[in-house]
Amino acid sequence: MLFHVRMDVTIPPELDPDVRTRLVAEERERALDLQRSGVWPQLWRIVGKYSNISIFDVTTGDELHTLLSSLPLFPYMTIEVTALATHPSKLMP
Ligand SMILES: O=C(O)C[C@H]1C=CC(=O)O1
């Protein structure tokens, strides 16, 4: 099941710079692992924002929630999720 996910990241300026650097590095490693595993097939930066648009390929909304809430930057994200279904007019290969 595919989900369209927008993540807006707001890290408070008062957060310790070392903690920020560590969290961003951990987030990157986790994002790369999840992409390699196939559950995060699309990851795009939104131009001009500390935000991304992603496609996740998971079995349930519960699985997606578990995954998103495990991201190191989750406490600093506003996340909007849209479940996707097949469009009846989509050209099939
Ligand atoms: O940078 C972001 O958009 C937040 C998050 C998503 C992937 C990643 O590496 O960090």
CSV table of N, CA and C and ligand atoms in Angstrom, one decimal:
chain,number,residue,atom,x,y,z
A,1,MET,N,0.8,-1.2,0.0
A,1,MET,CA,0.0,0.0,0.0
A,1,MET,C,0.9,1.2,0.0
A,2,LEU,N,0.5,2.2,-0.9
A,2,LEU,CA,1.4,3.4,-1.0
A,2,LEU,C,0.8,4.6,-0.2
A,3,PHE,N,1.7,5.3,0.4
A,3,PHE,CA,1.3,6.5,1.1
A,3,PHE,C,2.2,7.7,0.6
A,4,HIS,N,1.5,8.8,0.4
A,4,HIS,CA,2.2,10.1,0.1
A,4,HIS,C,2.4,10.8,1.4
A,5,VAL,N,3.6,11.1,1.7
A,5,VAL,CA,3.9,11.7,3.0
A,5,VAL,C,4.7,13.0,2.8
A,6,ARG,N,4.3,14.0,3.5
A,6,ARG,CA,5.0,15.3,3.5
A,6,ARG,C,5.6,15.5,5.0
A,7,MET,N,6.9,15.7,5.1
A,7,MET,CA,7.5,16.0,6.4
A,7,MET,C,8.1,17.4,6.4
A,8,ASP,N,7.6,18.2,7.3
A,8,ASP,CA,8.2,19.5,7.5
A,8,ASP,C,9.0,19.5,8.8
A,9,VAL,N,10.3,19.8,8.7
A,9,VAL,CA,11.2,19.7,9.8
A,9,VAL,C,11.4,21.1,10.4
A,10,THR,N,11.2,21.2,11.7
A,10,THR,CA,11.5,22.4,12.5
A,10,THR,C,12.3,22.1,13.7
A,11,ILE,N,13.6,22.3,13.6
A,11,ILE,CA,14.5,22.0,14.7
A,11,ILE,C,14.7,23.3,15.5
A,12,PRO,N,14.4,23.3,16.8
A,12,PRO,CA,14.5,24.5,17.5
A,12,PRO,C,15.9,25.1,17.5
A,13,PRO,N,16.1,26.4,17.3
A,13,PRO,CA,17.4,27.0,17.2
A,13,PRO,C,18.2,26.8,18.5
A,14,GLU,N,17.5,26.6,19.7
A,14,GLU,CA,18.2,26.5,20.9
A,14,GLU,C,18.7,25.0,21.2
A,15,LEU,N,18.4,24.1,20.3
A,15,LEU,CA,18.9,22.7,20.4
A,15,LEU,C,20.4,22.7,20.3
A,16,ASP,N,21.0,22.0,21.2
A,16,ASP,CA,22.5,21.9,21.2
A,16,ASP,C,23.0,21.5,19.8
A,17,PRO,N,24.0,22.3,19.3
A,17,PRO,CA,24.4,22.0,17.9
A,17,PRO,C,25.0,20.6,17.7
A,18,ASP,N,25.6,20.0,18.8
A,18,ASP,CA,26.1,18.6,18.6
A,18,ASP,C,25.0,17.6,18.5
A,19,VAL,N,23.9,17.9,19.3
A,19,VAL,CA,22.7,17.0,19.3
A,19,VAL,C,22.1,17.1,17.9
A,20,ARG,N,22.0,18.3,17.4
A,20,ARG,CA,21.4,18.5,16.1
A,20,ARG,C,22.2,17.8,15.0
A,21,THR,N,23.5,17.9,15.1
A,21,THR,CA,24.4,17.2,14.1
A,21,THR,C,24.2,15.7,14.2
A,22,ARG,N,24.1,15.2,15.4
A,22,ARG,CA,24.0,13.7,15.6
A,22,ARG,C,22.6,13.3,15.1
A,23,LEU,N,21.5,14.0,15.4
A,23,LEU,CA,20.2,13.6,15.0
A,23,LEU,C,20.1,13.6,13.4
A,24,VAL,N,20.6,14.6,12.8
A,24,VAL,CA,20.6,14.7,11.3
A,24,VAL,C,21.3,13.6,10.7
A,25,ALA,N,22.5,13.2,11.3
A,25,ALA,CA,23.3,12.1,10.8
A,25,ALA,C,22.5,10.8,11.0
A,26,GLU,N,21.9,10.6,12.1
A,26,GLU,CA,21.2,9.4,12.4
A,26,GLU,C,19.9,9.3,11.5
A,27,GLU,N,19.3,10.4,11.2
A,27,GLU,CA,18.1,10.5,10.3
A,27,GLU,C,18.6,10.0,8.9
A,28,ARG,N,19.7,10.5,8.5
A,28,ARG,CA,20.2,10.2,7.2
A,28,ARG,C,20.4,8.7,7.0
A,29,GLU,N,21.1,8.1,8.1
A,29,GLU,CA,21.4,6.7,8.0
A,29,GLU,C,20.1,5.9,8.0
A,30,ARG,N,19.1,6.3,8.8
A,30,ARG,CA,17.9,5.6,8.9
A,30,ARG,C,17.1,5.7,7.5
A,31,ALA,N,17.1,6.9,6.9
A,31,ALA,CA,16.5,7.1,5.7
A,31,ALA,C,17.1,6.2,4.6
A,32,LEU,N,18.5,6.1,4.6
A,32,LEU,CA,19.1,5.3,3.6
A,32,LEU,C,18.8,3.8,3.8
A,33,ASP,N,18.8,3.4,5.1
A,33,ASP,CA,18.4,2.0,5.3
A,33,ASP,C,17.0,1.6,4.8
A,34,LEU,N,16.1,2.6,5.1
A,34,LEU,CA,14.7,2.3,4.7
A,34,LEU,C,14.5,2.3,3.2
A,35,GLN,N,15.3,3.2,2.5
A,35,GLN,CA,15.3,3.2,1.1
A,35,GLN,C,15.8,1.9,0.5
A,36,ARG,N,16.9,1.4,1.1
A,36,ARG,CA,17.5,0.2,0.6
A,36,ARG,C,16.5,-1.0,0.9
A,37,SER,N,15.8,-0.9,1.9
A,37,SER,CA,14.9,-2.0,2.3
A,37,SER,C,13.6,-2.0,1.4
A,38,GLY,N,13.4,-0.9,0.6
A,38,GLY,CA,12.3,-0.8,-0.3
A,38,GLY,C,11.0,-0.2,0.2
A,39,VAL,N,11.0,0.1,1.5
A,39,VAL,CA,9.7,0.7,2.1
A,39,VAL,C,9.6,2.2,1.8
A,40,TRP,N,10.7,2.9,1.4
A,40,TRP,CA,10.8,4.3,1.2
A,40,TRP,C,11.3,4.6,-0.2
A,41,PRO,N,10.5,4.2,-1.3
A,41,PRO,CA,11.0,4.3,-2.7
A,41,PRO,C,11.2,5.7,-3.2
A,42,GLN,N,10.6,6.7,-2.7
A,42,GLN,CA,10.7,8.0,-3.2
A,42,GLN,C,10.9,9.0,-2.1
A,43,LEU,N,12.0,9.9,-2.3
A,43,LEU,CA,12.3,10.9,-1.3
A,43,LEU,C,12.7,12.2,-2.1
A,44,TRP,N,11.9,13.2,-2.0
A,44,TRP,CA,12.2,14.5,-2.7
A,44,TRP,C,12.3,15.6,-1.7
A,45,ARG,N,13.2,16.5,-1.9
A,45,ARG,CA,13.3,17.8,-1.2
A,45,ARG,C,12.3,18.8,-1.8
A,46,ILE,N,11.5,19.5,-1.0
A,46,ILE,CA,10.7,20.6,-1.5
A,46,ILE,C,11.6,21.8,-1.6
A,47,VAL,N,11.6,22.4,-2.8
A,47,VAL,CA,12.5,23.5,-3.1
A,47,VAL,C,12.3,24.6,-2.1
A,48,GLY,N,13.4,25.0,-1.5
A,48,GLY,CA,13.3,26.2,-0.6
A,48,GLY,C,12.8,25.9,0.8
A,49,LYS,N,12.6,24.7,1.1
A,49,LYS,CA,12.1,24.4,2.5
A,49,LYS,C,12.9,23.2,3.1
A,50,TYR,N,12.9,23.1,4.4
A,50,TYR,CA,13.4,22.0,5.1
A,50,TYR,C,12.3,21.0,5.3
A,51,SER,N,11.9,20.5,4.1
A,51,SER,CA,10.7,19.6,4.0
A,51,SER,C,10.9,18.6,2.9
A,52,ASN,N,10.3,17.5,3.0
A,52,ASN,CA,10.3,16.5,1.9
A,52,ASN,C,9.0,16.0,1.6
A,53,ILE,N,8.9,15.5,0.3
A,53,ILE,CA,7.7,14.7,-0.1
A,53,ILE,C,8.3,13.3,-0.4
A,54,SER,N,7.6,12.3,0.2
A,54,SER,CA,8.1,10.9,0.1
A,54,SER,C,6.9,10.0,-0.3
A,55,ILE,N,7.3,8.9,-0.8
A,55,ILE,CA,6.3,7.8,-1.0
A,55,ILE,C,6.8,6.6,-0.2
A,56,PHE,N,5.9,6.1,0.6
A,56,PHE,CA,6.2,4.9,1.4
A,56,PHE,C,5.4,3.7,0.9
A,57,ASP,N,6.0,2.6,0.8
A,57,ASP,CA,5.3,1.4,0.4
A,57,ASP,C,5.3,0.4,1.5
A,58,VAL,N,4.2,0.4,2.3
A,58,VAL,CA,4.1,-0.4,3.5
A,58,VAL,C,2.8,-1.1,3.5
A,59,THR,N,2.5,-2.0,4.4
A,59,THR,CA,1.3,-2.9,4.4
A,59,THR,C,0.1,-2.2,5.0
A,60,THR,N,0.4,-1.4,6.1
A,60,THR,CA,-0.7,-0.8,6.8
A,60,THR,C,-0.4,0.6,7.3
A,61,GLY,N,-1.4,1.4,7.7
A,61,GLY,CA,-1.2,2.6,8.3
A,61,GLY,C,-0.4,2.5,9.6
A,62,ASP,N,-0.7,1.4,10.3
A,62,ASP,CA,0.0,1.2,11.6
A,62,ASP,C,1.5,1.0,11.4
A,63,GLU,N,1.8,0.3,10.3
A,63,GLU,CA,3.2,0.1,10.0
A,63,GLU,C,3.9,1.4,9.7
A,64,LEU,N,3.2,2.2,8.9
A,64,LEU,CA,3.7,3.5,8.5
A,64,LEU,C,3.9,4.4,9.8
A,65,HIS,N,3.0,4.4,10.7
A,65,HIS,CA,3.1,5.2,11.9
A,65,HIS,C,4.3,4.7,12.7
A,66,THR,N,4.4,3.4,12.8
A,66,THR,CA,5.6,2.9,13.6
A,66,THR,C,6.9,3.4,13.0
A,67,LEU,N,6.9,3.3,11.7
A,67,LEU,CA,8.2,3.7,11.0
A,67,LEU,C,8.4,5.2,11.1
A,68,LEU,N,7.4,6.0,10.9
A,68,LEU,CA,7.6,7.5,10.9
A,68,LEU,C,8.0,7.9,12.3
A,69,SER,N,7.3,7.3,13.3
A,69,SER,CA,7.6,7.7,14.7
A,69,SER,C,8.9,7.2,15.2
A,70,SER,N,9.6,6.3,14.5
A,70,SER,CA,10.9,5.8,14.8
A,70,SER,C,12.0,6.7,14.2
A,71,LEU,N,11.7,7.6,13.4
A,71,LEU,CA,12.7,8.5,12.8
A,71,LEU,C,13.3,9.4,13.8
A,72,PRO,N,14.6,9.5,13.8
A,72,PRO,CA,15.3,10.4,14.8
A,72,PRO,C,14.8,11.8,14.9
A,73,LEU,N,14.4,12.4,13.7
A,73,LEU,CA,13.9,13.8,13.7
A,73,LEU,C,12.4,13.8,13.9
A,74,PHE,N,11.7,12.7,14.2
A,74,PHE,CA,10.3,12.7,14.3
A,74,PHE,C,9.8,13.8,15.3
A,75,PRO,N,10.4,14.0,16.5
A,75,PRO,CA,9.9,15.0,17.4
A,75,PRO,C,9.9,16.4,16.9
A,76,TYR,N,10.6,16.6,15.8
A,76,TYR,CA,10.7,17.9,15.2
A,76,TYR,C,10.0,18.0,13.9
A,77,MET,N,9.2,17.1,13.6
A,77,MET,CA,8.5,17.0,12.3
A,77,MET,C,7.0,17.3,12.4
A,78,THR,N,6.4,18.0,11.4
A,78,THR,CA,5.0,18.0,11.2
A,78,THR,C,4.8,17.1,10.0
A,79,ILE,N,3.9,16.1,10.1
A,79,ILE,CA,3.8,15.1,9.0
A,79,ILE,C,2.4,15.0,8.6
A,80,GLU,N,2.2,15.0,7.2
A,80,GLU,CA,0.9,14.9,6.6
A,80,GLU,C,0.9,13.7,5.7
A,81,VAL,N,0.0,12.8,6.0
A,81,VAL,CA,-0.1,11.5,5.2
A,81,VAL,C,-1.3,11.4,4.4
A,82,THR,N,-1.1,10.9,3.2
A,82,THR,CA,-2.3,10.7,2.3
A,82,THR,C,-2.2,9.3,1.7
A,83,ALA,N,-3.2,8.4,2.0
A,83,ALA,CA,-3.2,7.1,1.5
A,83,ALA,C,-3.5,7.1,0.0
A,84,LEU,N,-2.8,6.3,-0.8
A,84,LEU,CA,-3.0,6.4,-2.3
A,84,LEU,C,-3.7,5.1,-2.7
A,85,ALA,N,-4.6,5.2,-3.7
A,85,ALA,CA,-5.2,4.1,-4.4
A,85,ALA,C,-5.0,4.2,-5.9
A,86,THR,N,-5.2,3.1,-6.6
A,86,THR,CA,-5.0,3.1,-8.0
A,86,THR,C,-6.0,4.0,-8.7
A,87,HIS,N,-5.6,4.9,-9.6
A,87,HIS,CA,-6.6,5.7,-10.4
A,87,HIS,C,-7.1,4.8,-11.5
A,88,PRO,N,-8.4,4.9,-11.7
A,88,PRO,CA,-9.0,4.0,-12.8
A,88,PRO,C,-8.6,4.4,-14.2
A,89,SER,N,-8.1,5.6,-14.4
A,89,SER,CA,-7.6,6.1,-15.7
A,89,SER,C,-6.1,5.9,-15.9
A,90,LYS,N,-5.5,5.3,-14.9
A,90,LYS,CA,-4.0,5.2,-15.1
A,90,LYS,C,-3.7,4.2,-16.2
A,91,LEU,N,-2.8,4.6,-17.1
A,91,LEU,CA,-2.3,3.7,-18.2
A,91,LEU,C,-1.5,2.6,-17.6
A,92,MET,N,-1.8,1.4,-17.8
A,92,MET,CA,-1.0,0.3,-17.3
A,92,MET,C,0.0,-0.1,-18.3
A,93,PRO,N,1.2,-0.5,-17.8
A,93,PRO,CA,2.3,-0.9,-18.7
A,93,PRO,C,1.9,-2.1,-19.5
B,1,LIG,O1,15.8,16.1,5.5
B,1,LIG,C1,14.6,15.8,5.6
B,1,LIG,O2,13.7,16.1,4.8
B,1,LIG,C2,14.2,15.0,6.9
B,1,LIG,C3,14.6,13.6,6.8
B,1,LIG,C4,14.1,12.8,5.7
B,1,LIG,C5,15.1,12.1,5.2
B,1,LIG,C6,16.3,12.6,5.9
B,1,LIG,O3,17.4,12.2,5.7
B,1,LIG,O4,16.0,13.5,6.8
